[in-house]
Amino acid sequence: MSTAQTGSSSKSGAAWRNWAGNVVSRPVREVTPASVEELTAAVRAAAEDGLKVKAVGTGHSFTAAAATDGVLIRPQLLTGIRNIDRNNGTVTVEAGTPLKRLNLALAREGLSLTNMGDIMEQTVSGATSTGTHGTGRDSASIAAQIKGLELVTAAGELIACSEKENPEIFAAARIGLGALGIVTAITFAVEPVFLLTAREEPMSFDKVLADFDELHAENEHFEFYWFPHTGNCNTKRNNRSAGPEAPVSAVSSLWEDEILSNGLFQVVNSIGRAVPATIPAIAKVSSKALSARTYTDIPYKVFTSPRRVRFVEMEYAVPREALVATLRELKSMVDGSDLRVSFPVEVRTAPADDIALSTASGRDSAYIAVHMYKGTPYQRYFTAAERIFTAHEGRPHWGKVHTRDAEYFARVYPRFGEFTDLRDRLDPDRLFGNAYLRRVLGD
Ligand SMILES: Cc1cc2nc3c(=O)[nH]c(=O)nc-3n(C[C@H](O)[C@H](O)[C@H](O)COP(=O)(O)OP(=O)(O)OC[C@H]3O[C@@H](n4cnc5c(N)ncnc54)[C@H](O)[C@@H]3O)c2cc1C
């Protein structure tokens, strides 16, 4: 932590926007604390002034989870590695540390997280607070890799929690939605850095679904993308490997990851937004553009990739055994509608975990994510998709567009009451409240 620096506090009034641009808020004050003491003072001062408080990460959530009209706490000066404990296989980082910085620092130390999501721009606390996940047969979300965390409560106290210390807080606060306090540091389980071999391969929609159980069971990390308006998918399997390292070639990286997945994809989406009728024809060509490839690299280089094309996203976790039926219903819905969808649908999995409000809490899960290019109306598509997901008791990603409320969550999360009871205890006056939390957790 940069204790030598002093943080800043300023009257704001300026608009805060999330990455996707679909959420805007106007905090009255912005604070960038440089130490836990400064953060605690900011929390106390807000309470005295009768203002709400919200910590923000990098604004990569599509929901208004981080929005506030009170005091906005910025993460920029609460970053860095506090401690690496090789004996216990853990790293402790300041809460505002970007995942990218964590991954690079760990790699330099010959260490790695076990699993991660598609990108690494987010802060560690922002990513874990909404349950950010990748795909895994045995390894779960980033929050499930937390061994301990510290947070400043509404009373201005610093509390540490782990399986042994304040276990009831630990059970909930790993995915705390920013509702229980402001996280100041997180301790993650890490392991010696390892190699993953990725196999990317086109496959038909029917074959992926017919073989889904096998593909899931036989691979440590299986995921696929289905291209709406086509029967085509791209699959990706990542498995641990003895090596040797064989990174994506510079040519393949430029062509597939930059030109096809970002540059050309941006152009294609812009054309689709201007003339939606072209989307099905374009989808048939673009879904076949990516070819099979195999590469071997360290985890973050295999799991994550740049996402430069802006979009809005909804993602639901359904019980894993409901994946095939849910996805078939989604495809029938798109095929039978006049919707024009230029973004692929992403499917991932996670094993059941023990975190109260994790989308995979107590159940093996499959995630289905629908996206729309920024600036394209998404409501009709998302509403129809959400109807299908909720019919399968789906649980929406806390950071991605959804319309569910506390009544719904009390039904699909057996441990919902455990979380709200803890919130009543830690934040009875809702110092960390906002409109989003009122909707999803109740008053
Ligand atoms: C391009 C893109 C790719 C993505 N890929 C994935 C993916 O692969 N898998 C996945 O699951 N999700 C993914 N997401 C969603 C994203 O990971 C989550 O929305 C995540 O919460 C964003 O982290 P952030 O740092 O931007 O936090 P923000 O969006 O800024 O904040 C998220 C929440 O965390 C709270 N918070 C932040 N800091 C603190 C703190 N110190 N203490 C307490 N609460 C805090 C905020 O108040 C808010 O409630 C993606 C999003 C985008 C835009």
Short mmCIF file of C-alpha atoms and ligand atoms in Angstrom, two decimals:
data_model
loop_
_atom_site.label_atom_id
_atom_site.label_comp_id
_atom_site.label_asym_id
_atom_site.label_seq_id
_atom_site.Cartn_x
_atom_site.Cartn_y
_atom_site.Cartn_z
CA MET A 1 0.00 0.00 0.00
CA SER A 2 1.25 3.49 -0.80
CA THR A 3 1.17 4.83 2.74
CA ALA A 4 3.56 7.60 1.77
CA GLN A 5 0.85 9.13 -0.36
CA THR A 6 -2.04 11.14 0.93
CA GLY A 7 -5.43 10.55 -0.52
CA SER A 8 -7.79 13.18 -1.77
CA SER A 9 -11.37 14.20 -1.20
CA SER A 10 -13.26 16.55 -3.44
CA LYS A 11 -16.77 17.82 -4.02
CA SER A 12 -17.87 16.01 -7.11
CA GLY A 13 -21.12 16.69 -8.89
CA ALA A 14 -19.38 15.17 -11.92
CA ALA A 15 -21.05 12.18 -13.48
CA TRP A 16 -19.67 8.69 -12.83
CA ARG A 17 -20.23 6.20 -15.67
CA ASN A 18 -19.72 2.44 -15.85
CA TRP A 19 -17.70 0.71 -18.61
CA ALA A 20 -20.75 -0.07 -20.72
CA GLY A 21 -22.15 3.45 -20.34
CA ASN A 22 -25.59 2.18 -19.27
CA VAL A 23 -25.28 3.42 -15.65
CA VAL A 24 -24.63 7.04 -14.67
CA SER A 25 -24.61 8.51 -11.18
CA ARG A 26 -23.69 11.82 -9.57
CA PRO A 27 -21.89 11.41 -6.23
CA VAL A 28 -21.76 14.56 -4.13
CA ARG A 29 -18.24 13.75 -2.99
CA GLU A 30 -15.38 11.60 -4.25
CA VAL A 31 -12.69 10.28 -1.94
CA THR A 32 -9.49 8.51 -2.97
CA PRO A 33 -8.07 7.20 0.31
CA ALA A 34 -4.41 6.23 0.44
CA SER A 35 -4.67 4.15 3.62
CA VAL A 36 -7.18 2.17 5.64
CA GLU A 37 -7.15 5.02 8.19
CA GLU A 38 -8.15 7.54 5.53
CA LEU A 39 -10.83 5.18 4.28
CA THR A 40 -12.23 4.72 7.79
CA ALA A 41 -12.24 8.50 8.30
CA ALA A 42 -14.14 8.94 5.02
CA VAL A 43 -16.75 6.38 6.11
CA ARG A 44 -17.22 8.12 9.47
CA ALA A 45 -17.43 11.57 7.86
CA ALA A 46 -20.08 10.36 5.41
CA ALA A 47 -22.15 8.91 8.25
CA GLU A 48 -21.91 12.22 10.16
CA ASP A 49 -23.01 14.14 7.05
CA GLY A 50 -25.95 11.79 6.51
CA LEU A 51 -24.55 10.59 3.17
CA LYS A 52 -24.46 7.07 1.73
CA VAL A 53 -21.08 5.52 0.86
CA LYS A 54 -20.10 3.31 -2.07
CA ALA A 55 -16.74 1.88 -3.00
CA VAL A 56 -16.23 1.46 -6.71
CA GLY A 57 -13.83 -0.72 -8.65
CA THR A 58 -13.28 -0.11 -12.36
CA GLY A 59 -16.99 0.20 -13.17
CA HIS A 60 -17.12 -3.03 -15.18
CA SER A 61 -20.52 -3.99 -13.75
CA PHE A 62 -23.51 -3.58 -16.02
CA THR A 63 -25.82 -3.15 -13.02
CA ALA A 64 -25.99 -0.07 -10.82
CA ALA A 65 -24.26 -2.01 -8.01
CA ALA A 66 -21.59 0.68 -7.62
CA ALA A 67 -23.78 3.74 -8.26
CA THR A 68 -24.25 6.34 -5.53
CA ASP A 69 -25.48 9.88 -5.04
CA GLY A 70 -23.49 10.06 -1.80
CA VAL A 71 -19.76 9.53 -1.28
CA LEU A 72 -17.89 7.56 -3.93
CA ILE A 73 -14.73 5.83 -2.69
CA ARG A 74 -12.18 5.39 -5.46
CA PRO A 75 -9.69 2.47 -5.32
CA GLN A 76 -6.62 3.90 -7.07
CA LEU A 77 -4.41 4.43 -4.01
CA LEU A 78 -5.38 1.25 -2.17
CA THR A 79 -3.39 -1.08 -4.39
CA GLY A 80 -0.47 -3.46 -4.25
CA ILE A 81 0.65 -6.73 -2.71
CA ARG A 82 0.79 -6.73 1.09
CA ASN A 83 2.23 -10.14 1.66
CA ILE A 84 3.04 -13.44 0.01
CA ASP A 85 2.97 -16.49 2.29
CA ARG A 86 4.60 -19.34 0.41
CA ASN A 87 4.15 -21.83 3.24
CA ASN A 88 0.41 -21.38 3.32
CA GLY A 89 0.09 -20.70 -0.41
CA THR A 90 -1.57 -17.31 -0.07
CA VAL A 91 -1.19 -13.72 -1.25
CA THR A 92 -2.72 -10.71 0.49
CA VAL A 93 -3.52 -7.70 -1.67
CA GLU A 94 -4.99 -4.26 -1.13
CA ALA A 95 -8.63 -4.17 -2.19
CA GLY A 96 -8.20 -1.75 -5.10
CA THR A 97 -5.52 -3.81 -6.84
CA PRO A 98 -6.44 -4.54 -10.45
CA LEU A 99 -6.53 -8.26 -11.27
CA LYS A 100 -4.04 -7.58 -14.03
CA ARG A 101 -1.49 -6.25 -11.57
CA LEU A 102 -2.10 -9.22 -9.28
CA ASN A 103 -1.67 -11.73 -12.11
CA LEU A 104 1.55 -10.14 -13.37
CA ALA A 105 3.01 -9.85 -9.86
CA LEU A 106 2.14 -13.47 -9.08
CA ALA A 107 3.68 -14.69 -12.34
CA ARG A 108 6.90 -12.85 -11.48
CA GLU A 109 6.90 -14.73 -8.16
CA GLY A 110 6.23 -18.07 -9.88
CA LEU A 111 2.64 -18.19 -8.55
CA SER A 112 -0.89 -18.06 -9.94
CA LEU A 113 -4.56 -18.05 -9.05
CA THR A 114 -6.24 -21.32 -9.99
CA ASN A 115 -9.06 -19.94 -12.09
CA MET A 116 -10.17 -16.55 -13.42
CA GLY A 117 -12.65 -14.82 -15.74
CA ASP A 118 -12.35 -13.56 -19.31
CA ILE A 119 -10.65 -10.24 -18.56
CA MET A 120 -8.38 -8.84 -15.85
CA GLU A 121 -9.17 -5.12 -15.84
CA GLN A 122 -11.35 -5.25 -12.71
CA THR A 123 -10.16 -4.64 -9.15
CA VAL A 124 -9.90 -7.65 -6.85
CA SER A 125 -12.65 -6.32 -4.58
CA GLY A 126 -14.97 -5.24 -7.40
CA ALA A 127 -14.59 -8.58 -9.17
CA THR A 128 -15.17 -10.71 -6.09
CA SER A 129 -18.01 -8.56 -4.68
CA THR A 130 -20.28 -9.52 -7.59
CA GLY A 131 -19.09 -13.14 -7.93
CA THR A 132 -16.94 -12.83 -11.05
CA HIS A 133 -16.11 -16.27 -12.40
CA GLY A 134 -14.55 -18.11 -15.30
CA THR A 135 -15.30 -21.68 -16.20
CA GLY A 136 -14.30 -24.76 -14.23
CA ARG A 137 -15.15 -28.35 -13.52
CA ASP A 138 -13.46 -28.43 -10.11
CA SER A 139 -12.35 -24.83 -9.52
CA ALA A 140 -14.89 -22.11 -8.85
CA SER A 141 -15.17 -18.30 -8.94
CA ILE A 142 -12.46 -15.82 -7.92
CA ALA A 143 -14.31 -15.23 -4.62
CA ALA A 144 -14.19 -18.96 -3.90
CA GLN A 145 -10.38 -18.67 -3.91
CA ILE A 146 -10.49 -16.15 -1.03
CA LYS A 147 -8.96 -17.35 2.23
CA GLY A 148 -9.58 -14.22 4.26
CA LEU A 149 -10.59 -10.59 3.96
CA GLU A 150 -10.75 -7.36 5.89
CA LEU A 151 -13.50 -4.82 5.76
CA VAL A 152 -14.45 -1.49 7.29
CA THR A 153 -17.97 -1.65 8.66
CA ALA A 154 -20.62 1.05 8.96
CA ALA A 155 -19.52 1.54 12.58
CA GLY A 156 -16.08 2.47 11.26
CA GLU A 157 -14.47 -0.71 12.60
CA LEU A 158 -11.95 -2.85 10.74
CA ILE A 159 -13.01 -6.52 10.86
CA ALA A 160 -10.99 -9.50 9.61
CA CYS A 161 -12.68 -12.72 8.61
CA SER A 162 -11.73 -16.20 7.44
CA GLU A 163 -12.95 -19.76 7.95
CA LYS A 164 -11.70 -19.52 11.55
CA GLU A 165 -12.17 -15.83 12.40
CA ASN A 166 -15.71 -14.41 12.18
CA PRO A 167 -16.74 -17.37 9.97
CA GLU A 168 -20.33 -16.13 9.60
CA ILE A 169 -19.01 -12.91 8.02
CA PHE A 170 -16.59 -14.86 5.84
CA ALA A 171 -19.45 -17.03 4.55
CA ALA A 172 -21.21 -13.96 3.17
CA ALA A 173 -18.61 -11.23 2.65
CA ARG A 174 -16.61 -12.99 -0.07
CA ILE A 175 -19.49 -12.02 -2.40
CA GLY A 176 -20.77 -9.06 -0.40
CA LEU A 177 -22.29 -6.90 -3.18
CA GLY A 178 -20.73 -3.92 -1.40
CA ALA A 179 -23.52 -4.25 1.17
CA LEU A 180 -21.65 -5.39 4.26
CA GLY A 181 -18.74 -2.95 4.39
CA ILE A 182 -15.81 -1.66 2.41
CA VAL A 183 -13.27 -4.34 1.71
CA THR A 184 -9.71 -3.17 2.36
CA ALA A 185 -7.63 -6.30 1.75
CA ILE A 186 -8.15 -9.80 0.37
CA THR A 187 -6.10 -12.96 0.91
CA PHE A 188 -6.26 -15.39 -2.00
CA ALA A 189 -5.14 -19.00 -2.25
CA VAL A 190 -2.37 -19.27 -4.83
CA GLU A 191 -0.38 -22.15 -6.25
CA PRO A 192 2.91 -22.55 -8.09
CA VAL A 193 2.42 -21.23 -11.60
CA PHE A 194 1.43 -23.97 -14.05
CA LEU A 195 0.82 -24.39 -17.75
CA LEU A 196 -2.53 -24.82 -19.44
CA THR A 197 -3.03 -26.17 -22.91
CA ALA A 198 -5.95 -24.52 -24.65
CA ARG A 199 -7.73 -26.22 -27.52
CA GLU A 200 -10.11 -23.99 -29.45
CA GLU A 201 -12.29 -25.76 -31.96
CA PRO A 202 -15.43 -25.00 -33.96
CA MET A 203 -18.27 -27.47 -33.35
CA SER A 204 -21.94 -27.61 -34.29
CA PHE A 205 -24.56 -26.50 -31.74
CA ASP A 206 -26.16 -29.95 -31.82
CA LYS A 207 -22.86 -31.74 -31.20
CA VAL A 208 -21.83 -29.48 -28.32
CA LEU A 209 -25.16 -30.04 -26.60
CA ALA A 210 -25.19 -33.78 -27.31
CA ASP A 211 -21.66 -34.11 -25.87
CA PHE A 212 -21.92 -31.40 -23.19
CA ASP A 213 -21.78 -33.71 -20.15
CA GLU A 214 -18.74 -35.49 -21.55
CA LEU A 215 -16.97 -32.29 -22.59
CA HIS A 216 -17.59 -30.88 -19.13
CA ALA A 217 -16.46 -34.05 -17.32
CA GLU A 218 -13.34 -34.61 -19.40
CA ASN A 219 -11.91 -31.09 -19.22
CA GLU A 220 -10.78 -28.93 -16.32
CA HIS A 221 -12.17 -25.82 -17.99
CA PHE A 222 -14.70 -26.16 -20.79
CA GLU A 223 -16.63 -23.29 -22.36
CA PHE A 224 -18.25 -22.48 -25.65
CA TYR A 225 -19.78 -19.67 -27.66
CA TRP A 226 -22.90 -20.16 -29.75
CA PHE A 227 -23.49 -17.74 -32.63
CA PRO A 228 -27.19 -16.79 -32.81
CA HIS A 229 -28.82 -17.24 -36.26
CA THR A 230 -26.47 -20.17 -36.91
CA GLY A 231 -25.96 -23.72 -35.75
CA ASN A 232 -22.28 -22.97 -35.11
CA CYS A 233 -20.25 -22.83 -31.91
CA ASN A 234 -16.66 -22.28 -30.92
CA THR A 235 -15.48 -24.47 -28.06
CA LYS A 236 -12.51 -23.97 -25.74
CA ARG A 237 -10.93 -26.60 -23.49
CA ASN A 238 -8.17 -25.69 -21.05
CA ASN A 239 -6.28 -28.43 -19.25
CA ARG A 240 -3.12 -28.53 -17.18
CA SER A 241 -0.12 -29.55 -19.16
CA ALA A 242 3.47 -30.63 -18.57
CA GLY A 243 4.53 -28.29 -21.35
CA PRO A 244 6.50 -27.18 -23.19
CA GLU A 245 5.21 -23.63 -23.37
CA ALA A 246 3.81 -22.94 -26.85
CA PRO A 247 2.18 -19.51 -26.76
CA VAL A 248 -0.20 -18.27 -29.45
CA SER A 249 1.97 -17.15 -32.36
CA ALA A 250 2.25 -13.43 -33.03
CA VAL A 251 0.42 -13.89 -36.34
CA SER A 252 -2.44 -15.89 -34.79
CA SER A 253 -2.67 -13.42 -31.92
CA LEU A 254 -2.90 -10.46 -34.31
CA TRP A 255 -5.37 -12.17 -36.66
CA GLU A 256 -7.66 -14.06 -34.24
CA ASP A 257 -7.47 -12.00 -31.03
CA GLU A 258 -7.05 -8.49 -32.35
CA ILE A 259 -8.45 -8.39 -35.90
CA LEU A 260 -11.23 -11.04 -35.80
CA SER A 261 -12.25 -10.78 -32.14
CA ASN A 262 -11.86 -7.02 -31.75
CA GLY A 263 -11.13 -4.86 -34.84
CA LEU A 264 -13.25 -6.66 -37.43
CA PHE A 265 -15.81 -7.65 -34.80
CA GLN A 266 -16.27 -3.94 -34.03
CA VAL A 267 -16.86 -3.18 -37.73
CA VAL A 268 -19.25 -6.11 -38.12
CA ASN A 269 -21.23 -4.99 -35.07
CA SER A 270 -21.42 -1.41 -36.34
CA ILE A 271 -22.79 -2.63 -39.66
CA GLY A 272 -25.27 -4.85 -37.80
CA ARG A 273 -26.39 -1.95 -35.62
CA ALA A 274 -26.98 0.26 -38.67
CA VAL A 275 -28.64 -2.48 -40.77
CA PRO A 276 -29.90 -5.26 -38.44
CA ALA A 277 -31.19 -7.31 -41.39
CA THR A 278 -27.57 -8.10 -42.34
CA ILE A 279 -26.81 -9.77 -38.99
CA PRO A 280 -27.86 -13.38 -39.75
CA ALA A 281 -25.82 -13.46 -42.98
CA ILE A 282 -22.81 -11.90 -41.27
CA ALA A 283 -23.15 -14.35 -38.36
CA LYS A 284 -22.98 -17.31 -40.74
CA VAL A 285 -19.65 -16.05 -42.11
CA SER A 286 -18.12 -14.74 -38.88
CA SER A 287 -19.01 -17.86 -36.87
CA LYS A 288 -16.79 -19.82 -39.26
CA ALA A 289 -13.93 -17.33 -39.34
CA LEU A 290 -12.15 -18.56 -36.23
CA SER A 291 -10.22 -21.77 -36.90
CA ALA A 292 -9.06 -24.52 -34.57
CA ARG A 293 -5.87 -23.80 -32.65
CA THR A 294 -3.91 -25.20 -29.72
CA TYR A 295 -1.52 -23.31 -27.47
CA THR A 296 0.12 -23.74 -24.08
CA ASP A 297 0.82 -20.89 -21.70
CA ILE A 298 0.59 -19.71 -18.08
CA PRO A 299 -2.97 -19.40 -16.72
CA TYR A 300 -3.80 -15.71 -17.08
CA LYS A 301 -2.59 -15.72 -20.69
CA VAL A 302 -4.92 -18.61 -21.47
CA PHE A 303 -7.96 -17.53 -19.46
CA THR A 304 -8.07 -13.82 -20.26
CA SER A 305 -8.08 -11.74 -23.42
CA PRO A 306 -8.73 -8.11 -24.33
CA ARG A 307 -12.38 -7.09 -24.85
CA ARG A 308 -12.33 -3.82 -26.73
CA VAL A 309 -15.77 -3.95 -28.34
CA ARG A 310 -18.27 -2.45 -25.88
CA PHE A 311 -21.47 -4.31 -25.09
CA VAL A 312 -24.21 -4.81 -22.51
CA GLU A 313 -24.60 -8.23 -20.92
CA MET A 314 -27.01 -10.42 -18.96
CA GLU A 315 -25.79 -13.70 -17.47
CA TYR A 316 -27.67 -16.33 -15.50
CA ALA A 317 -26.49 -19.42 -13.66
CA VAL A 318 -28.85 -22.36 -14.02
CA PRO A 319 -28.47 -25.79 -12.39
CA ARG A 320 -25.91 -27.55 -14.58
CA GLU A 321 -28.30 -30.35 -15.47
CA ALA A 322 -30.68 -27.73 -16.91
CA LEU A 323 -28.10 -26.24 -19.32
CA VAL A 324 -29.01 -28.22 -22.44
CA ALA A 325 -32.76 -27.61 -22.12
CA THR A 326 -32.27 -23.92 -21.29
CA LEU A 327 -29.97 -23.31 -24.23
CA ARG A 328 -32.28 -25.13 -26.65
CA GLU A 329 -35.13 -22.91 -25.46
CA LEU A 330 -32.98 -19.83 -25.96
CA LYS A 331 -32.13 -20.88 -29.51
CA SER A 332 -35.79 -21.63 -30.35
CA MET A 333 -36.75 -18.23 -28.96
CA VAL A 334 -34.16 -16.43 -31.12
CA ASP A 335 -34.98 -18.52 -34.22
CA GLY A 336 -38.70 -17.87 -33.82
CA SER A 337 -38.33 -14.11 -33.31
CA ASP A 338 -37.36 -11.12 -35.40
CA LEU A 339 -34.50 -10.34 -32.99
CA ARG A 340 -31.13 -9.70 -34.62
CA VAL A 341 -28.23 -10.64 -32.34
CA SER A 342 -24.66 -10.00 -33.47
CA PHE A 343 -22.91 -11.13 -30.26
CA PRO A 344 -22.26 -14.79 -29.43
CA VAL A 345 -23.84 -16.43 -26.38
CA GLU A 346 -21.20 -17.61 -23.89
CA VAL A 347 -21.60 -20.80 -21.84
CA ARG A 348 -19.42 -21.67 -18.82
CA THR A 349 -19.65 -23.83 -15.71
CA ALA A 350 -18.76 -23.79 -12.01
CA PRO A 351 -18.89 -26.40 -9.25
CA ALA A 352 -21.08 -25.76 -6.21
CA ASP A 353 -19.46 -23.51 -3.59
CA ASP A 354 -20.17 -22.47 0.01
CA ILE A 355 -20.68 -18.69 -0.31
CA ALA A 356 -24.17 -17.48 0.68
CA LEU A 357 -24.94 -15.36 -2.39
CA SER A 358 -22.67 -17.01 -4.94
CA THR A 359 -24.56 -17.83 -8.14
CA ALA A 360 -23.14 -21.33 -7.62
CA SER A 361 -24.03 -21.46 -3.91
CA GLY A 362 -24.78 -25.08 -3.06
CA ARG A 363 -25.35 -26.18 -6.65
CA ASP A 364 -23.30 -27.22 -9.68
CA SER A 365 -23.99 -24.49 -12.20
CA ALA A 366 -23.84 -23.58 -15.86
CA TYR A 367 -23.73 -19.95 -16.93
CA ILE A 368 -25.41 -18.58 -20.03
CA ALA A 369 -24.50 -15.05 -21.04
CA VAL A 370 -26.30 -12.97 -23.66
CA HIS A 371 -24.79 -9.78 -25.02
CA MET A 372 -25.82 -6.88 -27.21
CA TYR A 373 -23.52 -4.41 -28.92
CA LYS A 374 -23.43 -1.05 -27.15
CA GLY A 375 -26.04 1.30 -28.53
CA THR A 376 -28.33 -1.50 -29.77
CA PRO A 377 -31.69 -1.90 -27.99
CA TYR A 378 -31.26 -4.94 -25.73
CA GLN A 379 -34.44 -4.98 -23.65
CA ARG A 380 -36.56 -7.24 -25.86
CA TYR A 381 -33.81 -9.87 -26.22
CA PHE A 382 -32.86 -9.77 -22.54
CA THR A 383 -36.50 -9.90 -21.37
CA ALA A 384 -37.19 -12.97 -23.49
CA ALA A 385 -33.94 -14.62 -22.37
CA GLU A 386 -34.59 -13.79 -18.73
CA ARG A 387 -38.02 -15.43 -18.91
CA ILE A 388 -36.32 -18.66 -19.99
CA PHE A 389 -33.55 -18.43 -17.38
CA THR A 390 -35.88 -17.73 -14.48
CA ALA A 391 -38.13 -20.65 -15.45
CA HIS A 392 -35.07 -22.80 -14.61
CA GLU A 393 -34.54 -21.10 -11.24
CA GLY A 394 -31.69 -19.12 -12.73
CA ARG A 395 -29.60 -16.81 -10.57
CA PRO A 396 -28.39 -13.65 -12.32
CA HIS A 397 -24.79 -12.45 -12.09
CA TRP A 398 -24.88 -9.58 -9.56
CA GLY A 399 -22.88 -7.36 -11.91
CA LYS A 400 -24.85 -8.01 -15.10
CA VAL A 401 -28.22 -6.70 -16.29
CA HIS A 402 -31.26 -8.36 -14.70
CA THR A 403 -34.65 -7.36 -13.32
CA ARG A 404 -34.93 -9.66 -10.26
CA ASP A 405 -35.76 -8.47 -6.77
CA ALA A 406 -35.41 -9.58 -3.14
CA GLU A 407 -38.57 -11.69 -3.26
CA TYR A 408 -37.18 -13.71 -6.17
CA PHE A 409 -33.76 -14.09 -4.55
CA ALA A 410 -35.30 -15.34 -1.31
CA ARG A 411 -36.72 -18.19 -3.43
CA VAL A 412 -33.62 -19.16 -5.44
CA TYR A 413 -31.02 -18.69 -2.69
CA PRO A 414 -31.60 -20.99 0.30
CA ARG A 415 -29.15 -18.84 2.32
CA PHE A 416 -30.61 -15.45 1.35
CA GLY A 417 -31.88 -14.78 4.90
CA GLU A 418 -28.45 -15.52 6.35
CA PHE A 419 -27.02 -12.70 4.19
CA THR A 420 -29.74 -10.16 4.96
CA ASP A 421 -29.56 -10.94 8.71
CA LEU A 422 -25.84 -10.24 8.65
CA ARG A 423 -26.45 -7.03 6.73
CA ASP A 424 -28.98 -5.95 9.37
CA ARG A 425 -26.32 -6.54 11.99
CA LEU A 426 -23.38 -4.87 10.18
CA ASP A 427 -25.20 -2.03 8.44
CA PRO A 428 -28.54 -1.41 10.20
CA ASP A 429 -28.81 2.15 8.84
CA ARG A 430 -27.85 1.16 5.28
CA LEU A 431 -24.83 3.44 5.11
CA PHE A 432 -23.67 1.32 2.16
CA GLY A 433 -27.11 1.22 0.57
CA ASN A 434 -28.15 2.34 -2.90
CA ALA A 435 -31.13 1.79 -5.19
CA TYR A 436 -29.69 -1.47 -6.54
CA LEU A 437 -29.27 -2.99 -3.09
CA ARG A 438 -32.77 -1.87 -2.10
CA ARG A 439 -34.12 -3.81 -5.05
CA VAL A 440 -32.07 -6.99 -4.68
CA LEU A 441 -31.82 -7.24 -0.89
CA GLY A 442 -34.94 -5.36 0.21
CA ASP A 443 -34.97 -2.38 2.57
C1 LIG B 1 -15.67 -6.60 -20.69
C2 LIG B 1 -16.18 -7.29 -19.47
C3 LIG B 1 -15.84 -8.62 -19.25
C4 LIG B 1 -16.31 -9.27 -18.11
N1 LIG B 1 -15.99 -10.58 -17.94
C5 LIG B 1 -16.50 -11.27 -16.88
C6 LIG B 1 -16.22 -12.65 -16.70
O1 LIG B 1 -15.49 -13.28 -17.46
N2 LIG B 1 -16.81 -13.28 -15.65
C7 LIG B 1 -17.65 -12.63 -14.79
O2 LIG B 1 -18.17 -13.26 -13.87
N3 LIG B 1 -17.89 -11.31 -14.91
C8 LIG B 1 -17.33 -10.62 -15.93
N4 LIG B 1 -17.60 -9.28 -16.06
C9 LIG B 1 -18.32 -8.60 -14.98
C10 LIG B 1 -17.34 -7.97 -13.97
O3 LIG B 1 -16.32 -8.87 -13.64
C11 LIG B 1 -18.07 -7.62 -12.67
O4 LIG B 1 -19.14 -6.78 -12.92
C12 LIG B 1 -17.14 -7.01 -11.61
O5 LIG B 1 -17.90 -6.78 -10.44
C13 LIG B 1 -16.51 -5.69 -12.06
O6 LIG B 1 -15.46 -5.34 -11.18
P1 LIG B 1 -15.07 -3.81 -10.97
O7 LIG B 1 -13.73 -3.76 -10.32
O8 LIG B 1 -15.23 -3.05 -12.22
O9 LIG B 1 -16.16 -3.38 -9.89
P2 LIG B 1 -17.39 -2.35 -10.01
O10 LIG B 1 -18.23 -2.76 -11.14
O11 LIG B 1 -16.85 -0.97 -10.00
O12 LIG B 1 -18.13 -2.66 -8.64
C14 LIG B 1 -18.79 -3.89 -8.45
C15 LIG B 1 -19.33 -3.99 -7.04
O13 LIG B 1 -18.25 -4.13 -6.13
C16 LIG B 1 -18.39 -3.19 -5.08
N5 LIG B 1 -17.05 -2.86 -4.61
C17 LIG B 1 -16.00 -2.42 -5.33
N6 LIG B 1 -14.95 -2.22 -4.51
C18 LIG B 1 -15.35 -2.55 -3.26
C19 LIG B 1 -14.74 -2.56 -1.97
N7 LIG B 1 -13.47 -2.21 -1.80
N8 LIG B 1 -15.47 -2.97 -0.92
C20 LIG B 1 -16.76 -3.35 -1.05
N9 LIG B 1 -17.39 -3.34 -2.25
C21 LIG B 1 -16.70 -2.95 -3.32
C22 LIG B 1 -19.11 -2.02 -5.73
O14 LIG B 1 -19.72 -1.19 -4.78
C23 LIG B 1 -20.12 -2.76 -6.57
O15 LIG B 1 -21.18 -3.18 -5.76
C24 LIG B 1 -17.14 -8.58 -17.17
C25 LIG B 1 -17.47 -7.24 -17.39
C26 LIG B 1 -16.99 -6.59 -18.53
C27 LIG B 1 -17.36 -5.16 -18.77
#
